[in-house]
Amino acid sequence: MLVPPGIAYIDHDYVPMEDAKISVLDWGFLHSDATYDVVHVWKRRFFRLDVHIDRFLESARRIHLELPVGKPELEMILAECVSRSGHEDAYVEMVLTRGTSPTFSRDPRDAENRLVCFAIPFGWILHPDRREQGLSVAVSEIQRIPPASVDPRVKNYHWLDFVMGLYDAYDRGAENVILKDAGGNLTEGPGFNVFAVHAQTLSTPRRGVLEGVTRRTAIELARSLGMAVEERDVHADELANADEAFATSTAGGIMPITRINTEPVGDGNAGPVTKRLIDAYWHKHDDPDWSVGVNEILSRKE
Ligand SMILES: *Cc1c(COP(=O)(O)O)cnc(C)c1O
Protein backbone atom coordinates (compact mmCIF):
# COMPACT_ATOMS: atom_id res chain seq x y z
CA MET A 1 0.00 0.00 0.00
CA LEU A 2 1.27 3.46 -0.88
CA VAL A 3 2.01 5.67 2.12
CA PRO A 4 3.78 9.03 2.51
CA PRO A 5 7.57 8.68 2.77
CA GLY A 6 9.05 8.72 6.23
CA ILE A 7 10.43 6.77 9.15
CA ALA A 8 8.58 5.17 12.04
CA TYR A 9 9.69 3.91 15.41
CA ILE A 10 7.66 0.82 16.24
CA ASP A 11 8.30 -2.07 18.63
CA HIS A 12 11.75 -0.64 19.47
CA ASP A 13 12.89 -0.38 15.86
CA TYR A 14 13.17 2.31 13.16
CA VAL A 15 11.56 1.23 9.89
CA PRO A 16 10.46 2.83 6.60
CA MET A 17 6.86 4.08 6.83
CA GLU A 18 5.52 1.29 4.56
CA ASP A 19 6.79 -1.32 7.05
CA ALA A 20 5.29 0.33 10.16
CA LYS A 21 2.55 -2.19 11.05
CA ILE A 22 0.72 -3.21 14.21
CA SER A 23 -1.34 -6.25 15.15
CA VAL A 24 -5.04 -6.11 14.30
CA LEU A 25 -5.59 -7.25 17.89
CA ASP A 26 -4.23 -3.97 19.26
CA TRP A 27 -6.88 -2.18 21.36
CA GLY A 28 -5.93 0.99 19.51
CA PHE A 29 -7.17 -0.54 16.26
CA LEU A 30 -10.14 -2.47 17.67
CA HIS A 31 -11.50 0.15 20.09
CA SER A 32 -9.82 3.49 19.24
CA ASP A 33 -8.20 2.97 22.63
CA ALA A 34 -5.21 5.25 22.30
CA THR A 35 -3.95 8.76 22.69
CA TYR A 36 -1.59 10.67 20.46
CA ASP A 37 0.03 13.98 19.80
CA VAL A 38 1.36 15.76 16.73
CA VAL A 39 4.22 18.24 16.70
CA HIS A 40 5.68 19.76 13.59
CA VAL A 41 9.21 20.37 12.45
CA TRP A 42 9.88 23.46 10.37
CA LYS A 43 13.33 23.89 8.79
CA ARG A 44 14.64 21.09 10.99
CA ARG A 45 13.39 22.65 14.24
CA PHE A 46 10.60 21.25 16.42
CA PHE A 47 8.03 23.90 17.36
CA ARG A 48 7.03 23.88 21.07
CA LEU A 49 8.09 20.26 21.52
CA ASP A 50 8.01 20.54 25.32
CA VAL A 51 4.38 21.62 25.36
CA HIS A 52 3.36 18.80 23.01
CA ILE A 53 5.17 16.14 25.03
CA ASP A 54 3.73 17.41 28.31
CA ARG A 55 0.23 17.25 26.82
CA PHE A 56 0.91 13.72 25.51
CA LEU A 57 2.07 12.55 28.96
CA GLU A 58 -0.96 14.15 30.62
CA SER A 59 -3.32 12.56 28.04
CA ALA A 60 -1.78 9.13 28.71
CA ARG A 61 -2.09 9.58 32.47
CA ARG A 62 -5.77 10.52 32.22
CA ILE A 63 -6.71 7.34 30.36
CA HIS A 64 -4.52 4.95 32.35
CA LEU A 65 -1.83 4.42 29.74
CA GLU A 66 1.82 4.15 30.62
CA LEU A 67 4.57 5.38 28.35
CA PRO A 68 7.32 2.74 28.05
CA VAL A 69 10.02 5.44 27.81
CA GLY A 70 10.86 8.64 29.68
CA LYS A 71 10.59 12.17 28.29
CA PRO A 72 14.28 12.52 27.22
CA GLU A 73 14.12 9.17 25.44
CA LEU A 74 10.88 10.12 23.69
CA GLU A 75 12.49 13.36 22.45
CA MET A 76 15.42 11.34 21.15
CA ILE A 77 13.12 8.89 19.31
CA LEU A 78 11.19 11.74 17.66
CA ALA A 79 14.40 13.49 16.61
CA GLU A 80 15.78 10.19 15.30
CA CYS A 81 12.64 9.63 13.17
CA VAL A 82 12.95 13.12 11.65
CA SER A 83 16.68 12.83 11.08
CA ARG A 84 16.42 9.41 9.41
CA SER A 85 13.47 10.60 7.27
CA GLY A 86 15.58 13.40 5.80
CA HIS A 87 12.55 15.76 5.91
CA GLU A 88 13.29 19.45 6.52
CA ASP A 89 9.65 20.12 7.36
CA ALA A 90 7.77 17.26 8.96
CA TYR A 91 4.55 16.12 10.57
CA VAL A 92 5.69 14.15 13.61
CA GLU A 93 3.24 11.96 15.45
CA MET A 94 3.55 9.97 18.67
CA VAL A 95 0.86 7.39 19.39
CA LEU A 96 0.35 5.34 22.52
CA THR A 97 -2.17 2.52 22.20
CA ARG A 98 -3.52 0.20 24.89
CA GLY A 99 -1.68 -2.51 22.94
CA THR A 100 -2.34 -6.23 22.89
CA SER A 101 -2.63 -8.89 25.57
CA PRO A 102 -1.26 -12.39 25.01
CA THR A 103 -4.64 -13.96 25.94
CA PHE A 104 -7.07 -11.56 24.15
CA SER A 105 -8.25 -10.71 27.67
CA ARG A 106 -11.12 -8.21 27.88
CA ASP A 107 -9.44 -6.48 30.82
CA PRO A 108 -7.58 -3.39 29.53
CA ARG A 109 -5.10 -3.76 32.39
CA ASP A 110 -3.75 -6.94 30.80
CA ALA A 111 -2.67 -5.19 27.61
CA GLU A 112 0.90 -4.10 27.02
CA ASN A 113 0.87 -0.44 25.93
CA ARG A 114 2.49 0.24 22.56
CA LEU A 115 4.37 3.37 21.50
CA VAL A 116 4.60 4.25 17.81
CA CYS A 117 6.25 7.42 16.51
CA PHE A 118 6.71 8.61 12.96
CA ALA A 119 7.88 11.50 10.80
CA ILE A 120 6.25 12.10 7.41
CA PRO A 121 6.16 15.24 5.18
CA PHE A 122 4.53 18.34 6.67
CA GLY A 123 0.74 18.34 6.19
CA TRP A 124 -1.58 21.34 5.85
CA ILE A 125 -5.30 21.66 6.61
CA LEU A 126 -5.11 24.72 4.33
CA HIS A 127 -2.12 24.96 2.00
CA PRO A 128 -0.34 28.37 2.06
CA ASP A 129 -1.11 28.75 -1.68
CA ARG A 130 -4.76 29.02 -0.65
CA ARG A 131 -4.21 31.25 2.37
CA GLU A 132 -5.74 34.36 0.80
CA GLN A 133 -8.79 32.38 -0.30
CA GLY A 134 -9.18 30.71 3.12
CA LEU A 135 -11.14 27.70 4.30
CA SER A 136 -14.80 27.09 3.61
CA VAL A 137 -16.45 25.35 6.57
CA ALA A 138 -19.93 24.19 7.47
CA VAL A 139 -21.23 24.28 11.04
CA SER A 140 -22.86 20.86 11.28
CA GLU A 141 -25.91 19.76 13.24
CA ILE A 142 -23.99 16.59 14.11
CA GLN A 143 -23.13 17.06 17.77
CA ARG A 144 -19.59 16.74 19.11
CA ILE A 145 -19.19 13.74 21.45
CA PRO A 146 -19.94 15.26 24.88
CA PRO A 147 -16.96 15.86 27.21
CA ALA A 148 -18.70 13.81 29.91
CA SER A 149 -18.31 10.75 27.66
CA VAL A 150 -14.90 11.23 26.06
CA ASP A 151 -12.65 13.93 27.51
CA PRO A 152 -11.71 16.11 24.52
CA ARG A 153 -8.63 17.38 26.38
CA VAL A 154 -7.15 13.92 25.79
CA LYS A 155 -6.15 13.93 22.13
CA ASN A 156 -8.04 10.93 20.78
CA TYR A 157 -9.21 9.01 17.72
CA HIS A 158 -12.94 8.99 18.48
CA TRP A 159 -13.48 10.68 15.16
CA LEU A 160 -16.82 9.35 13.85
CA ASP A 161 -18.55 12.59 14.84
CA PHE A 162 -15.96 14.56 12.85
CA VAL A 163 -15.95 12.18 9.89
CA MET A 164 -19.75 12.18 9.62
CA GLY A 165 -19.53 15.97 9.99
CA LEU A 166 -17.12 16.11 7.04
CA TYR A 167 -19.58 14.20 4.83
CA ASP A 168 -22.30 16.60 5.96
CA ALA A 169 -20.02 19.53 5.01
CA TYR A 170 -19.22 18.05 1.57
CA ASP A 171 -22.96 17.63 0.92
CA ARG A 172 -23.38 21.31 1.70
CA GLY A 173 -20.55 22.46 -0.58
CA ALA A 174 -18.01 23.16 2.19
CA GLU A 175 -14.55 21.62 2.51
CA ASN A 176 -14.37 21.27 6.29
CA VAL A 177 -16.58 21.19 9.34
CA ILE A 178 -17.04 22.58 12.85
CA LEU A 179 -19.22 20.74 15.36
CA LYS A 180 -21.41 22.24 18.08
CA ASP A 181 -22.24 21.06 21.59
CA ALA A 182 -25.75 20.34 22.91
CA GLY A 183 -26.22 24.05 23.74
CA GLY A 184 -25.48 25.24 20.18
CA ASN A 185 -22.04 26.52 21.12
CA LEU A 186 -19.08 25.91 18.87
CA THR A 187 -16.60 23.22 19.80
CA GLU A 188 -13.95 22.43 17.18
CA GLY A 189 -13.22 20.76 13.86
CA PRO A 190 -11.35 17.58 12.87
CA GLY A 191 -7.93 18.48 14.24
CA PHE A 192 -8.36 22.22 14.66
CA ASN A 193 -9.62 24.84 17.13
CA VAL A 194 -11.66 27.85 16.07
CA PHE A 195 -11.49 31.60 16.72
CA ALA A 196 -13.94 34.38 15.88
CA VAL A 197 -12.72 37.98 15.57
CA HIS A 198 -15.00 40.94 16.26
CA ALA A 199 -13.10 44.25 15.79
CA GLN A 200 -9.84 43.64 17.72
CA THR A 201 -11.32 41.06 20.11
CA LEU A 202 -10.79 37.34 19.67
CA SER A 203 -13.05 34.70 21.13
CA THR A 204 -12.57 30.96 21.24
CA PRO A 205 -14.51 28.10 22.86
CA ARG A 206 -13.22 27.44 26.36
CA ARG A 207 -14.68 23.98 27.00
CA GLY A 208 -15.51 20.82 25.13
CA VAL A 209 -12.35 21.14 23.05
CA LEU A 210 -8.80 19.92 22.87
CA GLU A 211 -6.57 22.62 24.32
CA GLY A 212 -4.57 22.97 21.13
CA VAL A 213 -0.95 24.08 21.27
CA THR A 214 -1.61 26.31 18.24
CA ARG A 215 -4.70 27.69 20.00
CA ARG A 216 -2.55 28.53 23.02
CA THR A 217 0.13 30.01 20.77
CA ALA A 218 -2.45 32.18 18.96
CA ILE A 219 -3.78 33.41 22.33
CA GLU A 220 -0.29 34.27 23.59
CA LEU A 221 0.68 36.03 20.35
CA ALA A 222 -2.59 37.98 20.17
CA ARG A 223 -2.18 39.21 23.76
CA SER A 224 1.45 40.16 23.12
CA LEU A 225 0.21 42.24 20.17
CA GLY A 226 -2.27 44.06 22.43
CA MET A 227 -5.42 42.23 21.28
CA ALA A 228 -8.10 41.06 23.71
CA VAL A 229 -8.80 37.33 23.85
CA GLU A 230 -11.84 35.78 25.48
CA GLU A 231 -11.99 32.05 26.25
CA ARG A 232 -15.71 31.47 26.70
CA ASP A 233 -18.77 29.81 25.21
CA VAL A 234 -19.00 31.00 21.61
CA HIS A 235 -22.39 30.57 19.94
CA ALA A 236 -22.48 29.43 16.33
CA ASP A 237 -24.22 32.70 15.36
CA GLU A 238 -21.22 34.68 16.58
CA LEU A 239 -19.04 32.92 14.06
CA ALA A 240 -21.48 33.65 11.26
CA ASN A 241 -21.42 37.41 12.00
CA ALA A 242 -17.70 37.69 12.80
CA ASP A 243 -15.41 40.16 11.00
CA GLU A 244 -12.85 37.38 10.66
CA ALA A 245 -12.50 33.76 11.67
CA PHE A 246 -9.60 31.35 11.73
CA ALA A 247 -8.66 27.78 12.54
CA THR A 248 -5.57 26.70 14.48
CA SER A 249 -3.72 23.39 14.17
CA THR A 250 -0.23 21.95 14.19
CA ALA A 251 -1.18 20.74 10.70
CA GLY A 252 -0.77 24.17 9.13
CA GLY A 253 -0.71 26.74 11.93
CA ILE A 254 -3.18 29.63 11.82
CA MET A 255 -5.54 29.41 8.83
CA PRO A 256 -8.21 31.90 7.71
CA ILE A 257 -11.83 30.70 7.57
CA THR A 258 -13.51 32.82 4.92
CA ARG A 259 -16.83 31.05 4.36
CA ILE A 260 -19.29 29.64 6.89
CA ASN A 261 -22.15 27.58 5.46
CA THR A 262 -21.25 29.04 2.02
CA GLU A 263 -21.73 32.65 3.26
CA PRO A 264 -18.67 34.94 3.31
CA VAL A 265 -17.09 35.85 6.66
CA GLY A 266 -16.57 39.64 6.65
CA ASP A 267 -15.65 40.56 3.08
CA GLY A 268 -14.85 36.93 2.25
CA ASN A 269 -11.06 37.36 2.25
CA ALA A 270 -8.40 36.58 4.86
CA GLY A 271 -8.58 39.49 7.34
CA PRO A 272 -5.86 41.78 8.79
CA VAL A 273 -5.97 40.36 12.35
CA THR A 274 -5.61 36.81 11.07
CA LYS A 275 -2.75 37.78 8.75
CA ARG A 276 -0.90 39.56 11.55
CA LEU A 277 -1.15 36.44 13.71
CA ILE A 278 -0.02 34.18 10.86
CA ASP A 279 3.11 36.33 10.41
CA ALA A 280 3.83 36.34 14.15
CA TYR A 281 3.29 32.58 14.33
CA TRP A 282 5.79 31.67 11.60
CA HIS A 283 8.23 34.27 12.87
CA LYS A 284 8.45 32.32 16.15
CA HIS A 285 9.61 29.13 14.45
CA ASP A 286 13.32 29.85 14.77
CA ASP A 287 13.10 31.50 18.20
CA PRO A 288 15.10 29.27 20.60
CA ASP A 289 12.53 29.93 23.36
CA TRP A 290 9.82 28.29 21.20
CA SER A 291 11.73 25.79 19.11
CA VAL A 292 14.55 23.26 19.30
CA GLY A 293 16.79 21.91 16.54
CA VAL A 294 16.60 18.23 15.59
CA ASN A 295 20.41 18.00 15.73
CA GLU A 296 20.47 19.77 19.08
CA ILE A 297 18.42 16.90 20.55
CA LEU A 298 20.49 14.22 18.79
CA SER A 299 23.73 15.73 20.10
CA ARG A 300 22.55 15.05 23.68
CA LYS A 301 23.11 11.34 23.01
CA GLU A 302 26.88 11.57 23.42
C1 LIG B 1 -4.96 18.15 17.45
C2 LIG B 1 -6.30 18.75 17.55
C3 LIG B 1 -6.49 20.15 17.60
C4 LIG B 1 -5.37 21.14 17.39
O1 LIG B 1 -4.37 21.06 18.36
P1 LIG B 1 -2.89 21.56 18.06
O2 LIG B 1 -2.14 21.22 19.31
O3 LIG B 1 -2.97 23.02 17.83
O4 LIG B 1 -2.40 20.83 16.86
C5 LIG B 1 -7.78 20.62 17.84
N1 LIG B 1 -8.82 19.78 17.98
C6 LIG B 1 -8.68 18.44 17.91
C7 LIG B 1 -9.87 17.57 18.06
C8 LIG B 1 -7.42 17.89 17.69
O5 LIG B 1 -7.29 16.56 17.59
Coordinates of C-alpha atoms and ligand atoms in Angstrom, one line a residue:
M1 CA 0.0 0.0 0.0
L2 CA 1.3 3.5 -0.9
V3 CA 2.0 5.7 2.1
P4 CA 3.8 9.0 2.5
P5 CA 7.6 8.7 2.8
G6 CA 9.0 8.7 6.2
I7 CA 10.4 6.8 9.1
A8 CA 8.6 5.2 12.0
Y9 CA 9.7 3.9 15.4
I10 CA 7.7 0.8 16.2
D11 CA 8.3 -2.1 18.6
H12 CA 11.8 -0.6 19.5
D13 CA 12.9 -0.4 15.9
Y14 CA 13.2 2.3 13.2
V15 CA 11.6 1.2 9.9
P16 CA 10.5 2.8 6.6
M17 CA 6.9 4.1 6.8
E18 CA 5.5 1.3 4.6
D19 CA 6.8 -1.3 7.0
A20 CA 5.3 0.3 10.2
K21 CA 2.5 -2.2 11.1
I22 CA 0.7 -3.2 14.2
S23 CA -1.3 -6.3 15.1
V24 CA -5.0 -6.1 14.3
L25 CA -5.6 -7.3 17.9
D26 CA -4.2 -4.0 19.3
W27 CA -6.9 -2.2 21.4
G28 CA -5.9 1.0 19.5
F29 CA -7.2 -0.5 16.3
L30 CA -10.1 -2.5 17.7
H31 CA -11.5 0.1 20.1
S32 CA -9.8 3.5 19.2
D33 CA -8.2 3.0 22.6
A34 CA -5.2 5.2 22.3
T35 CA -4.0 8.8 22.7
Y36 CA -1.6 10.7 20.5
D37 CA 0.0 14.0 19.8
V38 CA 1.4 15.8 16.7
V39 CA 4.2 18.2 16.7
H40 CA 5.7 19.8 13.6
V41 CA 9.2 20.4 12.4
W42 CA 9.9 23.5 10.4
K43 CA 13.3 23.9 8.8
R44 CA 14.6 21.1 11.0
R45 CA 13.4 22.7 14.2
F46 CA 10.6 21.2 16.4
F47 CA 8.0 23.9 17.4
R48 CA 7.0 23.9 21.1
L49 CA 8.1 20.3 21.5
D50 CA 8.0 20.5 25.3
V51 CA 4.4 21.6 25.4
H52 CA 3.4 18.8 23.0
I53 CA 5.2 16.1 25.0
D54 CA 3.7 17.4 28.3
R55 CA 0.2 17.2 26.8
F56 CA 0.9 13.7 25.5
L57 CA 2.1 12.6 29.0
E58 CA -1.0 14.1 30.6
S59 CA -3.3 12.6 28.0
A60 CA -1.8 9.1 28.7
R61 CA -2.1 9.6 32.5
R62 CA -5.8 10.5 32.2
I63 CA -6.7 7.3 30.4
H64 CA -4.5 4.9 32.4
L65 CA -1.8 4.4 29.7
E66 CA 1.8 4.1 30.6
L67 CA 4.6 5.4 28.3
P68 CA 7.3 2.7 28.1
V69 CA 10.0 5.4 27.8
G70 CA 10.9 8.6 29.7
K71 CA 10.6 12.2 28.3
P72 CA 14.3 12.5 27.2
E73 CA 14.1 9.2 25.4
L74 CA 10.9 10.1 23.7
E75 CA 12.5 13.4 22.4
M76 CA 15.4 11.3 21.2
I77 CA 13.1 8.9 19.3
L78 CA 11.2 11.7 17.7
A79 CA 14.4 13.5 16.6
E80 CA 15.8 10.2 15.3
C81 CA 12.6 9.6 13.2
V82 CA 13.0 13.1 11.7
S83 CA 16.7 12.8 11.1
R84 CA 16.4 9.4 9.4
S85 CA 13.5 10.6 7.3
G86 CA 15.6 13.4 5.8
H87 CA 12.6 15.8 5.9
E88 CA 13.3 19.5 6.5
D89 CA 9.6 20.1 7.4
A90 CA 7.8 17.3 9.0
Y91 CA 4.6 16.1 10.6
V92 CA 5.7 14.1 13.6
E93 CA 3.2 12.0 15.5
M94 CA 3.5 10.0 18.7
V95 CA 0.9 7.4 19.4
L96 CA 0.4 5.3 22.5
T97 CA -2.2 2.5 22.2
R98 CA -3.5 0.2 24.9
G99 CA -1.7 -2.5 22.9
T100 CA -2.3 -6.2 22.9
S101 CA -2.6 -8.9 25.6
P102 CA -1.3 -12.4 25.0
T103 CA -4.6 -14.0 25.9
F104 CA -7.1 -11.6 24.2
S105 CA -8.2 -10.7 27.7
R106 CA -11.1 -8.2 27.9
D107 CA -9.4 -6.5 30.8
P108 CA -7.6 -3.4 29.5
R109 CA -5.1 -3.8 32.4
D110 CA -3.7 -6.9 30.8
A111 CA -2.7 -5.2 27.6
E112 CA 0.9 -4.1 27.0
N113 CA 0.9 -0.4 25.9
R114 CA 2.5 0.2 22.6
L115 CA 4.4 3.4 21.5
V116 CA 4.6 4.2 17.8
C117 CA 6.3 7.4 16.5
F118 CA 6.7 8.6 13.0
A119 CA 7.9 11.5 10.8
I120 CA 6.3 12.1 7.4
P121 CA 6.2 15.2 5.2
F122 CA 4.5 18.3 6.7
G123 CA 0.7 18.3 6.2
W124 CA -1.6 21.3 5.9
I125 CA -5.3 21.7 6.6
L126 CA -5.1 24.7 4.3
H127 CA -2.1 25.0 2.0
P128 CA -0.3 28.4 2.1
D129 CA -1.1 28.8 -1.7
R130 CA -4.8 29.0 -0.7
R131 CA -4.2 31.2 2.4
E132 CA -5.7 34.4 0.8
Q133 CA -8.8 32.4 -0.3
G134 CA -9.2 30.7 3.1
L135 CA -11.1 27.7 4.3
S136 CA -14.8 27.1 3.6
V137 CA -16.5 25.3 6.6
A138 CA -19.9 24.2 7.5
V139 CA -21.2 24.3 11.0
S140 CA -22.9 20.9 11.3
E141 CA -25.9 19.8 13.2
I142 CA -24.0 16.6 14.1
Q143 CA -23.1 17.1 17.8
R144 CA -19.6 16.7 19.1
I145 CA -19.2 13.7 21.4
P146 CA -19.9 15.3 24.9
P147 CA -17.0 15.9 27.2
A148 CA -18.7 13.8 29.9
S149 CA -18.3 10.8 27.7
V150 CA -14.9 11.2 26.1
D151 CA -12.6 13.9 27.5
P152 CA -11.7 16.1 24.5
R153 CA -8.6 17.4 26.4
V154 CA -7.2 13.9 25.8
K155 CA -6.1 13.9 22.1
N156 CA -8.0 10.9 20.8
Y157 CA -9.2 9.0 17.7
H158 CA -12.9 9.0 18.5
W159 CA -13.5 10.7 15.2
L160 CA -16.8 9.4 13.8
D161 CA -18.5 12.6 14.8
F162 CA -16.0 14.6 12.8
V163 CA -15.9 12.2 9.9
M164 CA -19.8 12.2 9.6
G165 CA -19.5 16.0 10.0
L166 CA -17.1 16.1 7.0
Y167 CA -19.6 14.2 4.8
D168 CA -22.3 16.6 6.0
A169 CA -20.0 19.5 5.0
Y170 CA -19.2 18.0 1.6
D171 CA -23.0 17.6 0.9
R172 CA -23.4 21.3 1.7
G173 CA -20.5 22.5 -0.6
A174 CA -18.0 23.2 2.2
E175 CA -14.6 21.6 2.5
N176 CA -14.4 21.3 6.3
V177 CA -16.6 21.2 9.3
I178 CA -17.0 22.6 12.8
L179 CA -19.2 20.7 15.4
K180 CA -21.4 22.2 18.1
D181 CA -22.2 21.1 21.6
A182 CA -25.7 20.3 22.9
G183 CA -26.2 24.0 23.7
G184 CA -25.5 25.2 20.2
N185 CA -22.0 26.5 21.1
L186 CA -19.1 25.9 18.9
T187 CA -16.6 23.2 19.8
E188 CA -14.0 22.4 17.2
G189 CA -13.2 20.8 13.9
P190 CA -11.4 17.6 12.9
G191 CA -7.9 18.5 14.2
F192 CA -8.4 22.2 14.7
N193 CA -9.6 24.8 17.1
V194 CA -11.7 27.8 16.1
F195 CA -11.5 31.6 16.7
A196 CA -13.9 34.4 15.9
V197 CA -12.7 38.0 15.6
H198 CA -15.0 40.9 16.3
A199 CA -13.1 44.3 15.8
Q200 CA -9.8 43.6 17.7
T201 CA -11.3 41.1 20.1
L202 CA -10.8 37.3 19.7
S203 CA -13.1 34.7 21.1
T204 CA -12.6 31.0 21.2
P205 CA -14.5 28.1 22.9
R206 CA -13.2 27.4 26.4
R207 CA -14.7 24.0 27.0
G208 CA -15.5 20.8 25.1
V209 CA -12.3 21.1 23.0
L210 CA -8.8 19.9 22.9
E211 CA -6.6 22.6 24.3
G212 CA -4.6 23.0 21.1
V213 CA -1.0 24.1 21.3
T214 CA -1.6 26.3 18.2
R215 CA -4.7 27.7 20.0
R216 CA -2.6 28.5 23.0
T217 CA 0.1 30.0 20.8
A218 CA -2.4 32.2 19.0
I219 CA -3.8 33.4 22.3
E220 CA -0.3 34.3 23.6
L221 CA 0.7 36.0 20.3
A222 CA -2.6 38.0 20.2
R223 CA -2.2 39.2 23.8
S224 CA 1.5 40.2 23.1
L225 CA 0.2 42.2 20.2
G226 CA -2.3 44.1 22.4
M227 CA -5.4 42.2 21.3
A228 CA -8.1 41.1 23.7
V229 CA -8.8 37.3 23.9
E230 CA -11.8 35.8 25.5
E231 CA -12.0 32.1 26.3
R232 CA -15.7 31.5 26.7
D233 CA -18.8 29.8 25.2
V234 CA -19.0 31.0 21.6
H235 CA -22.4 30.6 19.9
A236 CA -22.5 29.4 16.3
D237 CA -24.2 32.7 15.4
E238 CA -21.2 34.7 16.6
L239 CA -19.0 32.9 14.1
A240 CA -21.5 33.7 11.3
N241 CA -21.4 37.4 12.0
A242 CA -17.7 37.7 12.8
D243 CA -15.4 40.2 11.0
E244 CA -12.8 37.4 10.7
A245 CA -12.5 33.8 11.7
F246 CA -9.6 31.4 11.7
A247 CA -8.7 27.8 12.5
T248 CA -5.6 26.7 14.5
S249 CA -3.7 23.4 14.2
T250 CA -0.2 22.0 14.2
A251 CA -1.2 20.7 10.7
G252 CA -0.8 24.2 9.1
G253 CA -0.7 26.7 11.9
I254 CA -3.2 29.6 11.8
M255 CA -5.5 29.4 8.8
P256 CA -8.2 31.9 7.7
I257 CA -11.8 30.7 7.6
T258 CA -13.5 32.8 4.9
R259 CA -16.8 31.0 4.4
I260 CA -19.3 29.6 6.9
N261 CA -22.1 27.6 5.5
T262 CA -21.3 29.0 2.0
E263 CA -21.7 32.6 3.3
P264 CA -18.7 34.9 3.3
V265 CA -17.1 35.9 6.7
G266 CA -16.6 39.6 6.6
D267 CA -15.6 40.6 3.1
G268 CA -14.9 36.9 2.3
N269 CA -11.1 37.4 2.3
A270 CA -8.4 36.6 4.9
G271 CA -8.6 39.5 7.3
P272 CA -5.9 41.8 8.8
V273 CA -6.0 40.4 12.4
T274 CA -5.6 36.8 11.1
K275 CA -2.8 37.8 8.8
R276 CA -0.9 39.6 11.5
L277 CA -1.2 36.4 13.7
I278 CA 0.0 34.2 10.9
D279 CA 3.1 36.3 10.4
A280 CA 3.8 36.3 14.1
Y281 CA 3.3 32.6 14.3
W282 CA 5.8 31.7 11.6
H283 CA 8.2 34.3 12.9
K284 CA 8.5 32.3 16.2
H285 CA 9.6 29.1 14.4
D286 CA 13.3 29.8 14.8
D287 CA 13.1 31.5 18.2
P288 CA 15.1 29.3 20.6
D289 CA 12.5 29.9 23.4
W290 CA 9.8 28.3 21.2
S291 CA 11.7 25.8 19.1
V292 CA 14.6 23.3 19.3
G293 CA 16.8 21.9 16.5
V294 CA 16.6 18.2 15.6
N295 CA 20.4 18.0 15.7
E296 CA 20.5 19.8 19.1
I297 CA 18.4 16.9 20.5
L298 CA 20.5 14.2 18.8
S299 CA 23.7 15.7 20.1
R300 CA 22.5 15.0 23.7
K301 CA 23.1 11.3 23.0
E302 CA 26.9 11.6 23.4
Ligands
LIG1 C1 -5.0 18.1 17.5 C2 -6.3 18.7 17.6 C3 -6.5 20.1 17.6 C4 -5.4 21.1 17.4 O1 -4.4 21.1 18.4 P1 -2.9 21.6 18.1 O2 -2.1 21.2 19.3 O3 -3.0 23.0 17.8 O4 -2.4 20.8 16.9 C5 -7.8 20.6 17.8 N1 -8.8 19.8 18.0 C6 -8.7 18.4 17.9 C7 -9.9 17.6 18.1 C8 -7.4 17.9 17.7 O5 -7.3 16.6 17.6

